[in-house]
Amino acid sequence: MKKSFLFLLVIVALSALFLFFITKKLEDAKPEVVVVLKELDTQYWKIVEAGAKKGFRDFGIDGKVIAPSSKSAQEDQEKILNKILNEKPDVLVVAPVNSYKYKSILEKFVDNKIPVLLLDTNIPLENKSSYIGTDNYELGRKAGALLASELQPGDEVALIAGISADPVSGDRLRGAKSSLEAVGIESVTEKVDLPNESSRIKKAIREVLQHHPNVKGVFATSDIMALSALEELEKQGYKIPVIGTDGTTEMVELVEEGELSSTVAQNPYDMGYLSAQAAMNIAKGKNVDTIIDSGVDYIIKGNGNERLTFLKKILK
């Protein structure tokens, strides 16, 4: 009887020890998180990548960042997403290239119990876990207000934008127009559906100047567009304010050098970092906010140097 009791105690102790080690192993297991960006060929997306990777390290995530080449982003991102679906990561973070085409693919992740976090670009995906990024209408509104602060009622401005149906470009465009119209500044022309290609943007600016030589300012929905527009305007002898949206090093440098008076800036590093943090929380079964706003900053001469130092450090 005594031996049986001791044997039972040993079995109970071993079972408890086994459960402890299994539980500890599960607690120590790093969640697998895949971040799919639109591309990695431009500075903006490299900054997002740096933020995500810092988040992986800080939050103990087994993570990777992948993206298609910018030349074939739409087709390649579709292939990437289908491949990841078969790999079954714990969490997917994605900045979809095509806002509507990828909705059905992302719904498959949700159907397979893989949480989906949208990064940078918010699309109408009903069961997404969260959107991490900029309120693009608010970004456009602030950019328009900043441009208006340098002009007078009745002045003419040009707006240049990417795909107008895309929620990022479209929302920024609408936000900028709302601020400009509110103070009586006329948007005399909109060049939309432009690619982030310097030659196409410069051609669009030449067309603007040909038909609207009295234009007094330009708003662009990306810094790549803003920089190309500024270069062509200077070539044509125009020194007028150009407002971009991304806060890349070149735009901030132009403000600090006095070539531009100001610009607005997203926080792509924060987007990447916050997405990793949200992914970890979801993997642990915690609730996250449905919208995680990474904010918008005003850049004026004197406040950009700290940002420049930080960006140059992470882009080395």
JSON list of N, CA and C in Angstrom, two decimals, residues 24-33 55-62 89-91 113 115 117 129 275-288:
[
{"chain": "A", "resi": 24, "resn": "LYS", "atom": "N", "xyz": [6.03, 26.06, -20.35]},
{"chain": "A", "resi": 24, "resn": "LYS", "atom": "CA", "xyz": [7.16, 27.00, -20.47]},
{"chain": "A", "resi": 24, "resn": "LYS", "atom": "C", "xyz": [7.63, 27.09, -21.91]},
{"chain": "A", "resi": 25, "resn": "LYS", "atom": "N", "xyz": [7.63, 25.95, -22.59]},
{"chain": "A", "resi": 25, "resn": "LYS", "atom": "CA", "xyz": [8.06, 25.93, -23.99]},
{"chain": "A", "resi": 25, "resn": "LYS", "atom": "C", "xyz": [7.12, 26.73, -24.86]},
{"chain": "A", "resi": 26, "resn": "LEU", "atom": "N", "xyz": [5.82, 26.57, -24.58]},
{"chain": "A", "resi": 26, "resn": "LEU", "atom": "CA", "xyz": [4.82, 27.32, -25.35]},
{"chain": "A", "resi": 26, "resn": "LEU", "atom": "C", "xyz": [4.93, 28.82, -25.08]},
{"chain": "A", "resi": 27, "resn": "GLU", "atom": "N", "xyz": [5.21, 29.18, -23.83]},
{"chain": "A", "resi": 27, "resn": "GLU", "atom": "CA", "xyz": [5.36, 30.59, -23.48]},
{"chain": "A", "resi": 27, "resn": "GLU", "atom": "C", "xyz": [6.60, 31.19, -24.14]},
{"chain": "A", "resi": 28, "resn": "ASP", "atom": "N", "xyz": [7.66, 30.39, -24.22]},
{"chain": "A", "resi": 28, "resn": "ASP", "atom": "CA", "xyz": [8.92, 30.87, -24.79]},
{"chain": "A", "resi": 28, "resn": "ASP", "atom": "C", "xyz": [8.93, 30.86, -26.31]},
{"chain": "A", "resi": 29, "resn": "ALA", "atom": "N", "xyz": [7.99, 30.15, -26.93]},
{"chain": "A", "resi": 29, "resn": "ALA", "atom": "CA", "xyz": [7.97, 30.05, -28.40]},
{"chain": "A", "resi": 29, "resn": "ALA", "atom": "C", "xyz": [7.72, 31.42, -29.00]},
{"chain": "A", "resi": 30, "resn": "LYS", "atom": "N", "xyz": [8.52, 31.78, -29.97]},
{"chain": "A", "resi": 30, "resn": "LYS", "atom": "CA", "xyz": [8.36, 33.07, -30.63]},
{"chain": "A", "resi": 30, "resn": "LYS", "atom": "C", "xyz": [7.28, 32.98, -31.69]},
{"chain": "A", "resi": 31, "resn": "PRO", "atom": "N", "xyz": [6.34, 33.91, -31.70]},
{"chain": "A", "resi": 31, "resn": "PRO", "atom": "CA", "xyz": [5.32, 33.90, -32.75]},
{"chain": "A", "resi": 31, "resn": "PRO", "atom": "C", "xyz": [5.95, 34.20, -34.11]},
{"chain": "A", "resi": 32, "resn": "GLU", "atom": "N", "xyz": [5.45, 33.53, -35.13]},
{"chain": "A", "resi": 32, "resn": "GLU", "atom": "CA", "xyz": [5.93, 33.76, -36.50]},
{"chain": "A", "resi": 32, "resn": "GLU", "atom": "C", "xyz": [5.07, 34.85, -37.14]},
{"chain": "A", "resi": 33, "resn": "VAL", "atom": "N", "xyz": [5.73, 35.93, -37.52]},
{"chain": "A", "resi": 33, "resn": "VAL", "atom": "CA", "xyz": [5.04, 37.08, -38.11]},
{"chain": "A", "resi": 33, "resn": "VAL", "atom": "C", "xyz": [5.70, 37.40, -39.45]},
{"chain": "A", "resi": 55, "resn": "GLY", "atom": "N", "xyz": [11.11, 46.14, -34.00]},
{"chain": "A", "resi": 55, "resn": "GLY", "atom": "CA", "xyz": [10.01, 45.56, -33.23]},
{"chain": "A", "resi": 55, "resn": "GLY", "atom": "C", "xyz": [10.17, 44.07, -33.03]},
{"chain": "A", "resi": 56, "resn": "PHE", "atom": "N", "xyz": [10.63, 43.37, -34.07]},
{"chain": "A", "resi": 56, "resn": "PHE", "atom": "CA", "xyz": [10.88, 41.93, -33.94]},
{"chain": "A", "resi": 56, "resn": "PHE", "atom": "C", "xyz": [11.85, 41.65, -32.80]},
{"chain": "A", "resi": 57, "resn": "ARG", "atom": "N", "xyz": [12.92, 42.46, -32.75]},
{"chain": "A", "resi": 57, "resn": "ARG", "atom": "CA", "xyz": [13.94, 42.24, -31.71]},
{"chain": "A", "resi": 57, "resn": "ARG", "atom": "C", "xyz": [13.40, 42.59, -30.33]},
{"chain": "A", "resi": 58, "resn": "ASP", "atom": "N", "xyz": [12.71, 43.70, -30.23]},
{"chain": "A", "resi": 58, "resn": "ASP", "atom": "CA", "xyz": [12.24, 44.17, -28.93]},
{"chain": "A", "resi": 58, "resn": "ASP", "atom": "C", "xyz": [11.15, 43.26, -28.33]},
{"chain": "A", "resi": 59, "resn": "PHE", "atom": "N", "xyz": [10.31, 42.70, -29.19]},
{"chain": "A", "resi": 59, "resn": "PHE", "atom": "CA", "xyz": [9.16, 41.93, -28.70]},
{"chain": "A", "resi": 59, "resn": "PHE", "atom": "C", "xyz": [9.33, 40.41, -28.83]},
{"chain": "A", "resi": 60, "resn": "GLY", "atom": "N", "xyz": [10.53, 39.98, -29.21]},
{"chain": "A", "resi": 60, "resn": "GLY", "atom": "CA", "xyz": [10.79, 38.54, -29.28]},
{"chain": "A", "resi": 60, "resn": "GLY", "atom": "C", "xyz": [9.98, 37.84, -30.34]},
{"chain": "A", "resi": 61, "resn": "ILE", "atom": "N", "xyz": [10.01, 38.35, -31.55]},
{"chain": "A", "resi": 61, "resn": "ILE", "atom": "CA", "xyz": [9.22, 37.81, -32.66]},
{"chain": "A", "resi": 61, "resn": "ILE", "atom": "C", "xyz": [10.13, 37.12, -33.67]},
{"chain": "A", "resi": 62, "resn": "ASP", "atom": "N", "xyz": [9.70, 35.97, -34.13]},
{"chain": "A", "resi": 62, "resn": "ASP", "atom": "CA", "xyz": [10.35, 35.31, -35.26]},
{"chain": "A", "resi": 62, "resn": "ASP", "atom": "C", "xyz": [9.72, 35.90, -36.52]},
{"chain": "A", "resi": 89, "resn": "PRO", "atom": "N", "xyz": [1.66, 31.41, -41.13]},
{"chain": "A", "resi": 89, "resn": "PRO", "atom": "CA", "xyz": [2.30, 32.12, -40.01]},
{"chain": "A", "resi": 89, "resn": "PRO", "atom": "C", "xyz": [1.27, 32.42, -38.91]},
{"chain": "A", "resi": 90, "resn": "ASP", "atom": "N", "xyz": [1.74, 32.88, -37.78]},
{"chain": "A", "resi": 90, "resn": "ASP", "atom": "CA", "xyz": [0.83, 33.22, -36.69]},
{"chain": "A", "resi": 90, "resn": "ASP", "atom": "C", "xyz": [0.07, 34.52, -36.98]},
{"chain": "A", "resi": 91, "resn": "VAL", "atom": "N", "xyz": [0.75, 35.47, -37.62]},
{"chain": "A", "resi": 91, "resn": "VAL", "atom": "CA", "xyz": [0.13, 36.76, -37.94]},
{"chain": "A", "resi": 91, "resn": "VAL", "atom": "C", "xyz": [0.68, 37.27, -39.28]},
{"chain": "A", "resi": 113, "resn": "LYS", "atom": "N", "xyz": [-7.91, 31.40, -39.89]},
{"chain": "A", "resi": 113, "resn": "LYS", "atom": "CA", "xyz": [-7.58, 31.81, -38.51]},
{"chain": "A", "resi": 113, "resn": "LYS", "atom": "C", "xyz": [-6.20, 32.45, -38.41]},
{"chain": "A", "resi": 115, "resn": "PRO", "atom": "N", "xyz": [-4.61, 36.01, -38.25]},
{"chain": "A", "resi": 115, "resn": "PRO", "atom": "CA", "xyz": [-4.95, 37.43, -38.12]},
{"chain": "A", "resi": 115, "resn": "PRO", "atom": "C", "xyz": [-4.24, 38.29, -39.17]},
{"chain": "A", "resi": 117, "resn": "LEU", "atom": "N", "xyz": [-3.18, 42.18, -40.18]},
{"chain": "A", "resi": 117, "resn": "LEU", "atom": "CA", "xyz": [-3.00, 43.59, -39.83]},
{"chain": "A", "resi": 117, "resn": "LEU", "atom": "C", "xyz": [-2.68, 44.34, -41.10]},
{"chain": "A", "resi": 129, "resn": "SER", "atom": "N", "xyz": [-7.68, 42.63, -38.21]},
{"chain": "A", "resi": 129, "resn": "SER", "atom": "CA", "xyz": [-7.46, 42.82, -36.78]},
{"chain": "A", "resi": 129, "resn": "SER", "atom": "C", "xyz": [-7.19, 44.28, -36.45]},
{"chain": "A", "resi": 275, "resn": "SER", "atom": "N", "xyz": [3.42, 47.95, -35.85]},
{"chain": "A", "resi": 275, "resn": "SER", "atom": "CA", "xyz": [2.82, 46.74, -36.43]},
{"chain": "A", "resi": 275, "resn": "SER", "atom": "C", "xyz": [3.39, 45.49, -35.77]},
{"chain": "A", "resi": 276, "resn": "ALA", "atom": "N", "xyz": [4.69, 45.50, -35.46]},
{"chain": "A", "resi": 276, "resn": "ALA", "atom": "CA", "xyz": [5.30, 44.36, -34.77]},
{"chain": "A", "resi": 276, "resn": "ALA", "atom": "C", "xyz": [4.72, 44.23, -33.36]},
{"chain": "A", "resi": 277, "resn": "GLN", "atom": "N", "xyz": [4.56, 45.35, -32.69]},
{"chain": "A", "resi": 277, "resn": "GLN", "atom": "CA", "xyz": [3.99, 45.33, -31.34]},
{"chain": "A", "resi": 277, "resn": "GLN", "atom": "C", "xyz": [2.55, 44.79, -31.36]},
{"chain": "A", "resi": 278, "resn": "ALA", "atom": "N", "xyz": [1.76, 45.26, -32.31]},
{"chain": "A", "resi": 278, "resn": "ALA", "atom": "CA", "xyz": [0.38, 44.79, -32.42]},
{"chain": "A", "resi": 278, "resn": "ALA", "atom": "C", "xyz": [0.33, 43.30, -32.75]},
{"chain": "A", "resi": 279, "resn": "ALA", "atom": "N", "xyz": [1.23, 42.85, -33.63]},
{"chain": "A", "resi": 279, "resn": "ALA", "atom": "CA", "xyz": [1.27, 41.43, -34.00]},
{"chain": "A", "resi": 279, "resn": "ALA", "atom": "C", "xyz": [1.58, 40.57, -32.79]},
{"chain": "A", "resi": 280, "resn": "MET", "atom": "N", "xyz": [2.51, 41.00, -31.95]},
{"chain": "A", "resi": 280, "resn": "MET", "atom": "CA", "xyz": [2.84, 40.25, -30.74]},
{"chain": "A", "resi": 280, "resn": "MET", "atom": "C", "xyz": [1.65, 40.18, -29.80]},
{"chain": "A", "resi": 281, "resn": "ASN", "atom": "N", "xyz": [0.96, 41.29, -29.62]},
{"chain": "A", "resi": 281, "resn": "ASN", "atom": "CA", "xyz": [-0.20, 41.31, -28.74]},
{"chain": "A", "resi": 281, "resn": "ASN", "atom": "C", "xyz": [-1.29, 40.37, -29.23]},
{"chain": "A", "resi": 282, "resn": "ILE", "atom": "N", "xyz": [-1.51, 40.37, -30.53]},
{"chain": "A", "resi": 282, "resn": "ILE", "atom": "CA", "xyz": [-2.53, 39.48, -31.10]},
{"chain": "A", "resi": 282, "resn": "ILE", "atom": "C", "xyz": [-2.11, 38.02, -30.95]},
{"chain": "A", "resi": 283, "resn": "ALA", "atom": "N", "xyz": [-0.83, 37.74, -31.17]},
{"chain": "A", "resi": 283, "resn": "ALA", "atom": "CA", "xyz": [-0.35, 36.37, -31.01]},
{"chain": "A", "resi": 283, "resn": "ALA", "atom": "C", "xyz": [-0.52, 35.88, -29.57]},
{"chain": "A", "resi": 284, "resn": "LYS", "atom": "N", "xyz": [-0.49, 36.79, -28.63]},
{"chain": "A", "resi": 284, "resn": "LYS", "atom": "CA", "xyz": [-0.69, 36.43, -27.22]},
{"chain": "A", "resi": 284, "resn": "LYS", "atom": "C", "xyz": [-2.16, 36.41, -26.82]},
{"chain": "A", "resi": 285, "resn": "GLY", "atom": "N", "xyz": [-3.04, 36.66, -27.78]},
{"chain": "A", "resi": 285, "resn": "GLY", "atom": "CA", "xyz": [-4.46, 36.64, -27.50]},
{"chain": "A", "resi": 285, "resn": "GLY", "atom": "C", "xyz": [-5.01, 37.92, -26.92]},
{"chain": "A", "resi": 286, "resn": "LYS", "atom": "N", "xyz": [-4.24, 39.01, -26.99]},
{"chain": "A", "resi": 286, "resn": "LYS", "atom": "CA", "xyz": [-4.68, 40.29, -26.46]},
{"chain": "A", "resi": 286, "resn": "LYS", "atom": "C", "xyz": [-5.45, 41.08, -27.53]},
{"chain": "A", "resi": 287, "resn": "ASN", "atom": "N", "xyz": [-6.31, 41.96, -27.08]},
{"chain": "A", "resi": 287, "resn": "ASN", "atom": "CA", "xyz": [-7.03, 42.84, -28.00]},
{"chain": "A", "resi": 287, "resn": "ASN", "atom": "C", "xyz": [-6.16, 44.02, -28.39]},
{"chain": "A", "resi": 288, "resn": "VAL", "atom": "N", "xyz": [-6.31, 44.49, -29.62]},
{"chain": "A", "resi": 288, "resn": "VAL", "atom": "CA", "xyz": [-5.60, 45.69, -30.08]},
{"chain": "A", "resi": 288, "resn": "VAL", "atom": "C", "xyz": [-6.63, 46.65, -30.66]}
]
